[in-house]
PDB file of C-alpha atoms in Angstrom:
ATOM      1  CA  ASP S  79       6.245  10.932  17.338  1.00 62.00           C
ATOM      2  CA  GLY S  80       4.575   7.636  16.571  1.00 71.00           C
ATOM      3  CA  GLY S  81       5.452   6.008  13.302  1.00 94.00           C
ATOM      4  CA  ILE S  82       7.065   3.225  11.391  1.00 97.00           C
ATOM      5  CA  THR S  83      10.743   3.270  10.477  1.00 96.00           C
ATOM      6  CA  GLN S  84      12.520   1.280   7.795  1.00 97.00           C
ATOM      7  CA  SER S  85      16.259   1.109   7.387  1.00 95.00           C
ATOM      8  CA  PRO S  86      18.346   1.452   5.410  1.00 95.00           C
ATOM      9  CA  LYS S  87      16.822   3.613   2.730  1.00 95.00           C
ATOM     10  CA  TYR S  88      19.199   2.203   0.075  1.00 96.00           C
ATOM     11  CA  LEU S  89      20.827  -1.220   0.140  1.00 94.00           C
ATOM     12  CA  PHE S  90      23.150  -2.916  -2.256  1.00 92.00           C
ATOM     13  CA  ARG S  91      23.578  -6.661  -2.336  1.00 89.00           C
ATOM     14  CA  LYS S  92      26.072  -8.828  -4.086  1.00 90.00           C
ATOM     15  CA  GLU S  93      24.947 -11.970  -5.837  1.00 87.00           C
ATOM     16  CA  GLY S  94      24.593 -14.867  -3.389  1.00 87.00           C
ATOM     17  CA  GLN S  95      24.330 -12.725  -0.279  1.00 91.00           C
ATOM     18  CA  ASN S  96      21.544 -12.578   2.244  1.00 94.00           C
ATOM     19  CA  VAL S  97      20.480  -9.127   3.431  1.00 95.00           C
ATOM     20  CA  THR S  98      18.128  -8.051   6.176  1.00 96.00           C
ATOM     21  CA  LEU S  99      15.801  -5.064   5.999  1.00 97.00           C
ATOM     22  CA  SER S 100      14.732  -3.500   9.274  1.00 98.00           C
ATOM     23  CA  CYS S 101      11.189  -2.406  10.184  1.00 98.00           C
ATOM     24  CA  GLU S 102      10.279  -0.915  13.562  1.00 98.00           C
ATOM     25  CA  GLN S 103       6.980   0.643  14.689  1.00 97.00           C
ATOM     26  CA  ASN S 104       5.943   2.400  17.889  1.00 96.00           C
ATOM     27  CA  LEU S 105       2.257   2.595  17.036  1.00 95.00           C
ATOM     28  CA  ASN S 106       1.358  -0.445  19.169  1.00 95.00           C
ATOM     29  CA  HIS S 107      -0.081  -2.132  16.073  1.00 94.00           C
ATOM     30  CA  ASP S 108      -0.537  -5.903  16.097  1.00 93.00           C
ATOM     31  CA  ALA S 109      -0.449  -6.425  12.333  1.00 93.00           C
ATOM     32  CA  MET S 110       2.649  -5.823  10.259  1.00 96.00           C
ATOM     33  CA  TYR S 111       3.284  -6.406   6.543  1.00 96.00           C
ATOM     34  CA  TRP S 112       6.054  -6.525   4.012  1.00 98.00           C
ATOM     35  CA  TYR S 113       5.353  -5.563   0.402  1.00 97.00           C
ATOM     36  CA  ARG S 114       7.427  -5.464  -2.723  1.00 97.00           C
ATOM     37  CA  GLN S 115       6.797  -2.755  -5.319  1.00 95.00           C
ATOM     38  CA  ASP S 116       8.091  -2.935  -8.889  1.00 93.00           C
ATOM     39  CA  PRO S 117       7.597  -0.196 -11.465  1.00 85.00           C
ATOM     40  CA  GLY S 118       4.056  -0.083 -12.830  1.00 77.00           C
ATOM     41  CA  GLN S 119       2.834  -2.735 -10.440  1.00 81.00           C
ATOM     42  CA  GLY S 120       0.762  -2.690  -7.312  1.00 85.00           C
ATOM     43  CA  LEU S 121       2.043  -3.637  -3.891  1.00 93.00           C
ATOM     44  CA  ARG S 122       2.626  -7.378  -3.677  1.00 94.00           C
ATOM     45  CA  LEU S 123       2.439  -9.011  -0.272  1.00 94.00           C
ATOM     46  CA  ILE S 124       5.508 -10.969   0.831  1.00 97.00           C
ATOM     47  CA  TYR S 125       4.737 -11.815   4.453  1.00 97.00           C
ATOM     48  CA  TYR S 126       2.416 -10.583   7.149  1.00 95.00           C
ATOM     49  CA  SER S 127       2.067 -11.023  10.881  1.00 95.00           C
ATOM     50  CA  GLN S 128      -0.989 -10.485  13.014  1.00 92.00           C
ATOM     51  CA  ILE S 129       0.594 -11.248  16.343  1.00 92.00           C
ATOM     52  CA  VAL S 130       4.000 -11.755  17.927  1.00 95.00           C
ATOM     53  CA  ASN S 131       5.669 -15.094  17.127  1.00 95.00           C
ATOM     54  CA  ASP S 132       3.284 -15.775  14.248  1.00 95.00           C
ATOM     55  CA  PHE S 133       3.468 -14.876  10.565  1.00 96.00           C
ATOM     56  CA  GLN S 134       1.986 -16.046   7.246  1.00 94.00           C
ATOM     57  CA  LYS S 135       3.257 -16.181   3.695  1.00 95.00           C
ATOM     58  CA  GLY S 136       1.865 -13.724   1.245  1.00 93.00           C
ATOM     59  CA  ASP S 137       1.637 -14.036  -2.523  1.00 92.00           C
ATOM     60  CA  ILE S 138       5.382 -13.896  -3.252  1.00 95.00           C
ATOM     61  CA  ALA S 139       7.131 -15.369  -0.177  1.00 96.00           C
ATOM     62  CA  GLU S 140       9.645 -17.533  -2.016  1.00 96.00           C
ATOM     63  CA  GLY S 141      13.209 -16.375  -1.348  1.00 96.00           C
ATOM     64  CA  TYR S 142      12.252 -14.292   1.677  1.00 97.00           C
ATOM     65  CA  SER S 143      12.062 -14.952   5.428  1.00 97.00           C
ATOM     66  CA  VAL S 144      10.777 -12.967   8.400  1.00 98.00           C
ATOM     67  CA  SER S 145      10.603 -13.087  12.170  1.00 98.00           C
ATOM     68  CA  ARG S 146       8.297 -11.441  14.722  1.00 98.00           C
ATOM     69  CA  GLU S 147       9.940 -11.807  18.108  1.00 97.00           C
ATOM     70  CA  LYS S 148       8.757  -8.426  19.330  1.00 97.00           C
ATOM     71  CA  LYS S 149       5.565  -6.532  18.628  1.00 97.00           C
ATOM     72  CA  GLU S 150       7.554  -3.505  17.460  1.00 97.00           C
ATOM     73  CA  SER S 151       9.836  -5.284  15.017  1.00 98.00           C
ATOM     74  CA  PHE S 152       9.324  -7.269  11.787  1.00 98.00           C
ATOM     75  CA  PRO S 153      12.613  -7.713   9.893  1.00 98.00           C
ATOM     76  CA  LEU S 154      12.702  -9.123   6.390  1.00 98.00           C
ATOM     77  CA  THR S 155      15.595 -11.207   5.095  1.00 97.00           C
ATOM     78  CA  VAL S 156      16.100 -11.393   1.352  1.00 96.00           C
ATOM     79  CA  THR S 157      17.933 -14.633   0.769  1.00 94.00           C
ATOM     80  CA  SER S 158      20.158 -15.705  -2.084  1.00 89.00           C
ATOM     81  CA  ALA S 159      17.269 -17.900  -3.248  1.00 88.00           C
ATOM     82  CA  GLN S 160      15.362 -14.779  -4.352  1.00 89.00           C
ATOM     83  CA  LYS S 161      16.303 -14.624  -8.033  1.00 87.00           C
ATOM     84  CA  ASN S 162      15.246 -11.078  -8.777  1.00 90.00           C
ATOM     85  CA  PRO S 163      15.514  -9.073  -5.554  1.00 93.00           C
ATOM     86  CA  THR S 164      16.061  -5.636  -7.012  1.00 94.00           C
ATOM     87  CA  ALA S 165      12.917  -3.710  -5.967  1.00 96.00           C
ATOM     88  CA  PHE S 166      11.429  -1.170  -3.581  1.00 97.00           C
ATOM     89  CA  TYR S 167      10.401  -2.801  -0.292  1.00 98.00           C
ATOM     90  CA  LEU S 168       7.742  -1.349   1.951  1.00 98.00           C
ATOM     91  CA  CYS S 169       6.841  -2.248   5.524  1.00 98.00           C
ATOM     92  CA  ALA S 170       3.434  -1.363   6.933  1.00 97.00           C
ATOM     93  CA  SER S 171       1.443  -1.785  10.130  1.00 96.00           C
ATOM     94  CA  ARG S 172      -2.236  -1.622  11.049  1.00 93.00           C
ATOM     95  CA  ARG S 173      -4.457  -2.007  14.030  1.00 90.00           C
ATOM     96  CA  THR S 174      -6.414  -5.235  13.811  1.00 82.00           C
ATOM     97  CA  GLY S 175     -10.204  -5.239  13.827  1.00 73.00           C
ATOM     98  CA  GLY S 176     -10.910  -4.003  10.318  1.00 68.00           C
ATOM     99  CA  ASP S 177     -11.805  -0.502   9.215  1.00 79.00           C
ATOM    100  CA  THR S 178      -8.274   0.697   9.806  1.00 87.00           C
ATOM    101  CA  GLU S 179      -5.687   2.362   7.609  1.00 92.00           C
ATOM    102  CA  ALA S 180      -2.173   1.103   6.981  1.00 94.00           C
ATOM    103  CA  PHE S 181       0.844   3.123   8.021  1.00 96.00           C
ATOM    104  CA  PHE S 182       3.937   2.762   5.862  1.00 97.00           C
ATOM    105  CA  GLY S 183       7.637   3.235   6.378  1.00 97.00           C
ATOM    106  CA  GLN S 184       9.728   5.248   3.946  1.00 96.00           C
ATOM    107  CA  GLY S 185      10.770   2.151   2.032  1.00 97.00           C
ATOM    108  CA  THR S 186      14.062   0.430   1.277  1.00 97.00           C
ATOM    109  CA  ARG S 187      15.393   0.318  -2.268  1.00 96.00           C
ATOM    110  CA  LEU S 188      17.403  -2.844  -2.754  1.00 95.00           C
ATOM    111  CA  THR S 189      19.752  -3.211  -5.697  1.00 94.00           C
ATOM    112  CA  VAL S 190      21.766  -6.274  -6.640  1.00 89.00           C
ATOM    113  CA  VAL S 191      25.229  -5.395  -7.872  1.00 85.00           C
TER     114      VAL S 191
ATOM    115  CA  SER O  23      -9.349 -14.133  -7.060  1.00 73.00           C
ATOM    116  CA  GLN O  24     -10.096 -10.492  -6.493  1.00 77.00           C
ATOM    117  CA  LYS O  25      -8.581  -8.170  -9.063  1.00 84.00           C
ATOM    118  CA  ILE O  26      -8.307  -4.382  -9.072  1.00 89.00           C
ATOM    119  CA  GLU O  27      -7.917  -2.106 -12.048  1.00 92.00           C
ATOM    120  CA  GLN O  28      -6.720   1.468 -11.965  1.00 93.00           C
ATOM    121  CA  ASN O  29      -5.892   3.507 -15.077  1.00 84.00           C
ATOM    122  CA  SER O  30      -2.329   2.608 -15.924  1.00 80.00           C
ATOM    123  CA  GLU O  31      -1.802   5.707 -18.014  1.00 88.00           C
ATOM    124  CA  ALA O  32      -0.934   8.994 -16.354  1.00 93.00           C
ATOM    125  CA  LEU O  33      -3.765  11.470 -15.947  1.00 95.00           C
ATOM    126  CA  ASN O  34      -2.902  15.050 -16.941  1.00 97.00           C
ATOM    127  CA  ILE O  35      -5.168  17.741 -15.513  1.00 96.00           C
ATOM    128  CA  GLN O  36      -5.023  21.527 -15.694  1.00 97.00           C
ATOM    129  CA  GLU O  37      -4.579  23.311 -12.369  1.00 97.00           C
ATOM    130  CA  GLY O  38      -7.908  24.354 -10.870  1.00 97.00           C
ATOM    131  CA  LYS O  39      -9.892  21.582 -12.543  1.00 98.00           C
ATOM    132  CA  THR O  40     -11.305  18.483 -10.904  1.00 98.00           C
ATOM    133  CA  ALA O  41      -9.285  15.290 -11.206  1.00 97.00           C
ATOM    134  CA  THR O  42     -11.202  12.023 -11.189  1.00 97.00           C
ATOM    135  CA  LEU O  43      -9.476   8.667 -10.711  1.00 97.00           C
ATOM    136  CA  THR O  44     -11.122   5.281 -11.113  1.00 97.00           C
ATOM    137  CA  CYS O  45     -10.772   2.028  -9.192  1.00 96.00           C
ATOM    138  CA  ASN O  46     -12.637  -1.008 -10.558  1.00 95.00           C
ATOM    139  CA  TYR O  47     -12.713  -4.430  -8.946  1.00 92.00           C
ATOM    140  CA  THR O  48     -14.013  -7.861  -9.819  1.00 88.00           C
ATOM    141  CA  ASN O  49     -15.839 -10.457  -7.792  1.00 80.00           C
ATOM    142  CA  TYR O  50     -17.005  -9.639  -4.286  1.00 77.00           C
ATOM    143  CA  SER O  51     -17.447  -6.151  -2.894  1.00 78.00           C
ATOM    144  CA  PRO O  52     -14.976  -5.291  -0.135  1.00 81.00           C
ATOM    145  CA  ALA O  53     -16.040  -4.344   3.349  1.00 81.00           C
ATOM    146  CA  TYR O  54     -13.999  -1.158   2.966  1.00 89.00           C
ATOM    147  CA  LEU O  55     -12.144   0.589   0.208  1.00 92.00           C
ATOM    148  CA  GLN O  56      -9.194   2.858   0.881  1.00 95.00           C
ATOM    149  CA  TRP O  57      -7.299   5.496  -1.113  1.00 97.00           C
ATOM    150  CA  TYR O  58      -3.656   6.374  -0.607  1.00 98.00           C
ATOM    151  CA  ARG O  59      -1.225   8.895  -2.058  1.00 98.00           C
ATOM    152  CA  GLN O  60       2.338   7.855  -2.946  1.00 97.00           C
ATOM    153  CA  ASP O  61       5.139  10.246  -3.828  1.00 96.00           C
ATOM    154  CA  PRO O  62       8.227   8.977  -5.725  1.00 93.00           C
ATOM    155  CA  GLY O  63      10.570   7.005  -3.507  1.00 93.00           C
ATOM    156  CA  ARG O  64       8.264   7.141  -0.480  1.00 95.00           C
ATOM    157  CA  GLY O  65       5.693   4.941   1.186  1.00 96.00           C
ATOM    158  CA  PRO O  66       1.965   5.429   0.563  1.00 97.00           C
ATOM    159  CA  VAL O  67       0.052   7.743   2.836  1.00 97.00           C
ATOM    160  CA  PHE O  68      -3.571   7.097   3.764  1.00 97.00           C
ATOM    161  CA  LEU O  69      -6.172   9.580   2.496  1.00 98.00           C
ATOM    162  CA  LEU O  70      -9.712   8.242   2.822  1.00 96.00           C
ATOM    163  CA  LEU O  71     -11.644   5.094   3.717  1.00 94.00           C
ATOM    164  CA  ILE O  72     -15.193   4.356   2.590  1.00 94.00           C
ATOM    165  CA  ARG O  73     -17.440   1.533   3.826  1.00 90.00           C
ATOM    166  CA  GLU O  74     -19.544  -0.653   1.573  1.00 87.00           C
ATOM    167  CA  ASN O  75     -22.754   0.878   2.945  1.00 89.00           C
ATOM    168  CA  GLU O  76     -21.548   4.427   2.261  1.00 92.00           C
ATOM    169  CA  LYS O  77     -22.079   6.102  -1.077  1.00 89.00           C
ATOM    170  CA  GLU O  78     -19.786   9.057  -0.616  1.00 96.00           C
ATOM    171  CA  LYS O  79     -17.081  10.394   1.716  1.00 96.00           C
ATOM    172  CA  ARG O  80     -15.471  13.818   1.737  1.00 97.00           C
ATOM    173  CA  LYS O  81     -12.383  15.376   3.255  1.00 96.00           C
ATOM    174  CA  GLU O  82     -11.501  18.928   2.340  1.00 96.00           C
ATOM    175  CA  ARG O  83     -10.926  18.923  -1.458  1.00 98.00           C
ATOM    176  CA  LEU O  84     -11.159  15.133  -1.692  1.00 98.00           C
ATOM    177  CA  LYS O  85     -14.245  13.077  -2.411  1.00 98.00           C
ATOM    178  CA  VAL O  86     -14.619   9.309  -2.747  1.00 98.00           C
ATOM    179  CA  THR O  87     -17.660   7.448  -4.060  1.00 97.00           C
ATOM    180  CA  PHE O  88     -18.345   3.730  -3.817  1.00 94.00           C
ATOM    181  CA  ASP O  89     -20.795   1.945  -6.152  1.00 92.00           C
ATOM    182  CA  THR O  90     -21.085  -1.728  -5.283  1.00 89.00           C
ATOM    183  CA  THR O  91     -23.402  -2.290  -8.274  1.00 90.00           C
ATOM    184  CA  LEU O  92     -20.800  -1.029 -10.745  1.00 92.00           C
ATOM    185  CA  LYS O  93     -17.991  -2.448  -8.573  1.00 92.00           C
ATOM    186  CA  GLN O  94     -16.266   0.889  -8.782  1.00 94.00           C
ATOM    187  CA  SER O  95     -14.870   3.665  -6.666  1.00 95.00           C
ATOM    188  CA  LEU O  96     -14.165   7.178  -7.924  1.00 97.00           C
ATOM    189  CA  PHE O  97     -11.690   9.516  -6.280  1.00 98.00           C
ATOM    190  CA  HIS O  98     -12.058  13.219  -6.942  1.00 98.00           C
ATOM    191  CA  ILE O  99      -9.733  16.110  -6.200  1.00 98.00           C
ATOM    192  CA  THR O 100     -11.418  19.464  -6.687  1.00 98.00           C
ATOM    193  CA  ALA O 101      -9.575  22.697  -7.358  1.00 98.00           C
ATOM    194  CA  SER O 102      -6.487  20.652  -8.185  1.00 97.00           C
ATOM    195  CA  GLN O 103      -3.001  22.058  -7.518  1.00 97.00           C
ATOM    196  CA  PRO O 104       0.438  21.067  -8.817  1.00 97.00           C
ATOM    197  CA  ALA O 105       1.193  19.812  -5.285  1.00 98.00           C
ATOM    198  CA  ASP O 106      -1.499  17.165  -5.813  1.00 98.00           C
ATOM    199  CA  SER O 107       0.715  15.492  -8.440  1.00 98.00           C
ATOM    200  CA  ALA O 108       1.474  11.989  -7.198  1.00 97.00           C
ATOM    201  CA  THR O 109       0.452   8.374  -7.708  1.00 96.00           C
ATOM    202  CA  TYR O 110      -2.847   7.423  -6.124  1.00 97.00           C
ATOM    203  CA  LEU O 111      -3.488   3.851  -5.031  1.00 97.00           C
ATOM    204  CA  CYS O 112      -6.743   2.185  -4.090  1.00 96.00           C
ATOM    205  CA  ALA O 113      -6.859  -0.784  -1.772  1.00 94.00           C
ATOM    206  CA  LEU O 114      -9.628  -3.238  -0.969  1.00 91.00           C
ATOM    207  CA  ASP O 115     -10.138  -4.510   2.519  1.00 87.00           C
ATOM    208  CA  MET O 116     -12.218  -7.676   2.378  1.00 76.00           C
ATOM    209  CA  GLY O 117     -12.491  -7.675   6.156  1.00 71.00           C
ATOM    210  CA  SER O 118     -10.674 -10.967   6.742  1.00 64.00           C
ATOM    211  CA  ASN O 119      -7.054 -11.766   7.547  1.00 66.00           C
ATOM    212  CA  TYR O 120      -6.428  -8.019   7.796  1.00 66.00           C
ATOM    213  CA  GLN O 121      -4.925  -7.990   4.310  1.00 81.00           C
ATOM    214  CA  LEU O 122      -5.338  -5.216   1.805  1.00 89.00           C
ATOM    215  CA  ILE O 123      -5.471  -5.909  -1.936  1.00 90.00           C
ATOM    216  CA  TRP O 124      -3.761  -3.131  -3.892  1.00 93.00           C
ATOM    217  CA  GLY O 125      -4.258  -1.563  -7.286  1.00 93.00           C
ATOM    218  CA  ALA O 126      -1.223  -0.594  -9.356  1.00 93.00           C
ATOM    219  CA  GLY O 127      -2.021   3.108  -8.943  1.00 94.00           C
ATOM    220  CA  THR O 128      -2.675   6.006 -11.275  1.00 96.00           C
ATOM    221  CA  LYS O 129      -0.128   8.749 -11.754  1.00 96.00           C
ATOM    222  CA  LEU O 130      -1.758  12.174 -11.594  1.00 97.00           C
ATOM    223  CA  ILE O 131      -0.018  15.177 -13.071  1.00 98.00           C
ATOM    224  CA  ILE O 132      -1.456  18.656 -12.402  1.00 98.00           C
ATOM    225  CA  LYS O 133      -0.131  21.230 -14.845  1.00 96.00           C
ATOM    226  CA  PRO O 134       0.135  24.890 -13.794  1.00 93.00           C
TER     227      PRO O 134
END
């Protein structure tokens, strides 16, 4: 089945640690996105990529980093510079060309302990 | 910058009635407007897309309208069921950079 997979579903991070969230898709989509969702707020864009080996900062990129070495994969690293990382993280992909829906993974809930 | 407003308060509807959710935006009209459903602890799931030159779109019990004069989209669920209880998000697609601009969502509760 085609889809987008995020792992892990739950992640705990100690203060000062970097952690990497995985996102893999087999939908052959060019565009991939990382969003952060906090209670009562809309999805806020962290990073997005429209093509392999290229990505752009979104609205809240500080403290995060990404890579896009393969079309299928778009991992997100939450660095120790991110002061408030506890949140629900969502990865999504879309076909490019407009007029297309976004497909989301199941999400990763990150908690700082 | 473009802003989106959805009712922040939960909407309580009796089973069998029509639920109507609102999405208002400022500034420029998007090329497309999309509606998604999100269940707790899960990613959003796409429901419907409407283009700026379309007034209405239907899919089974769902109906979306798009009024570029009022800068508003309405999302209707007819014959609502408790299983329709979820948070519904609207998203604007301005047609450039392939980004979507998201509303905060409205929580819909259908009471039996």
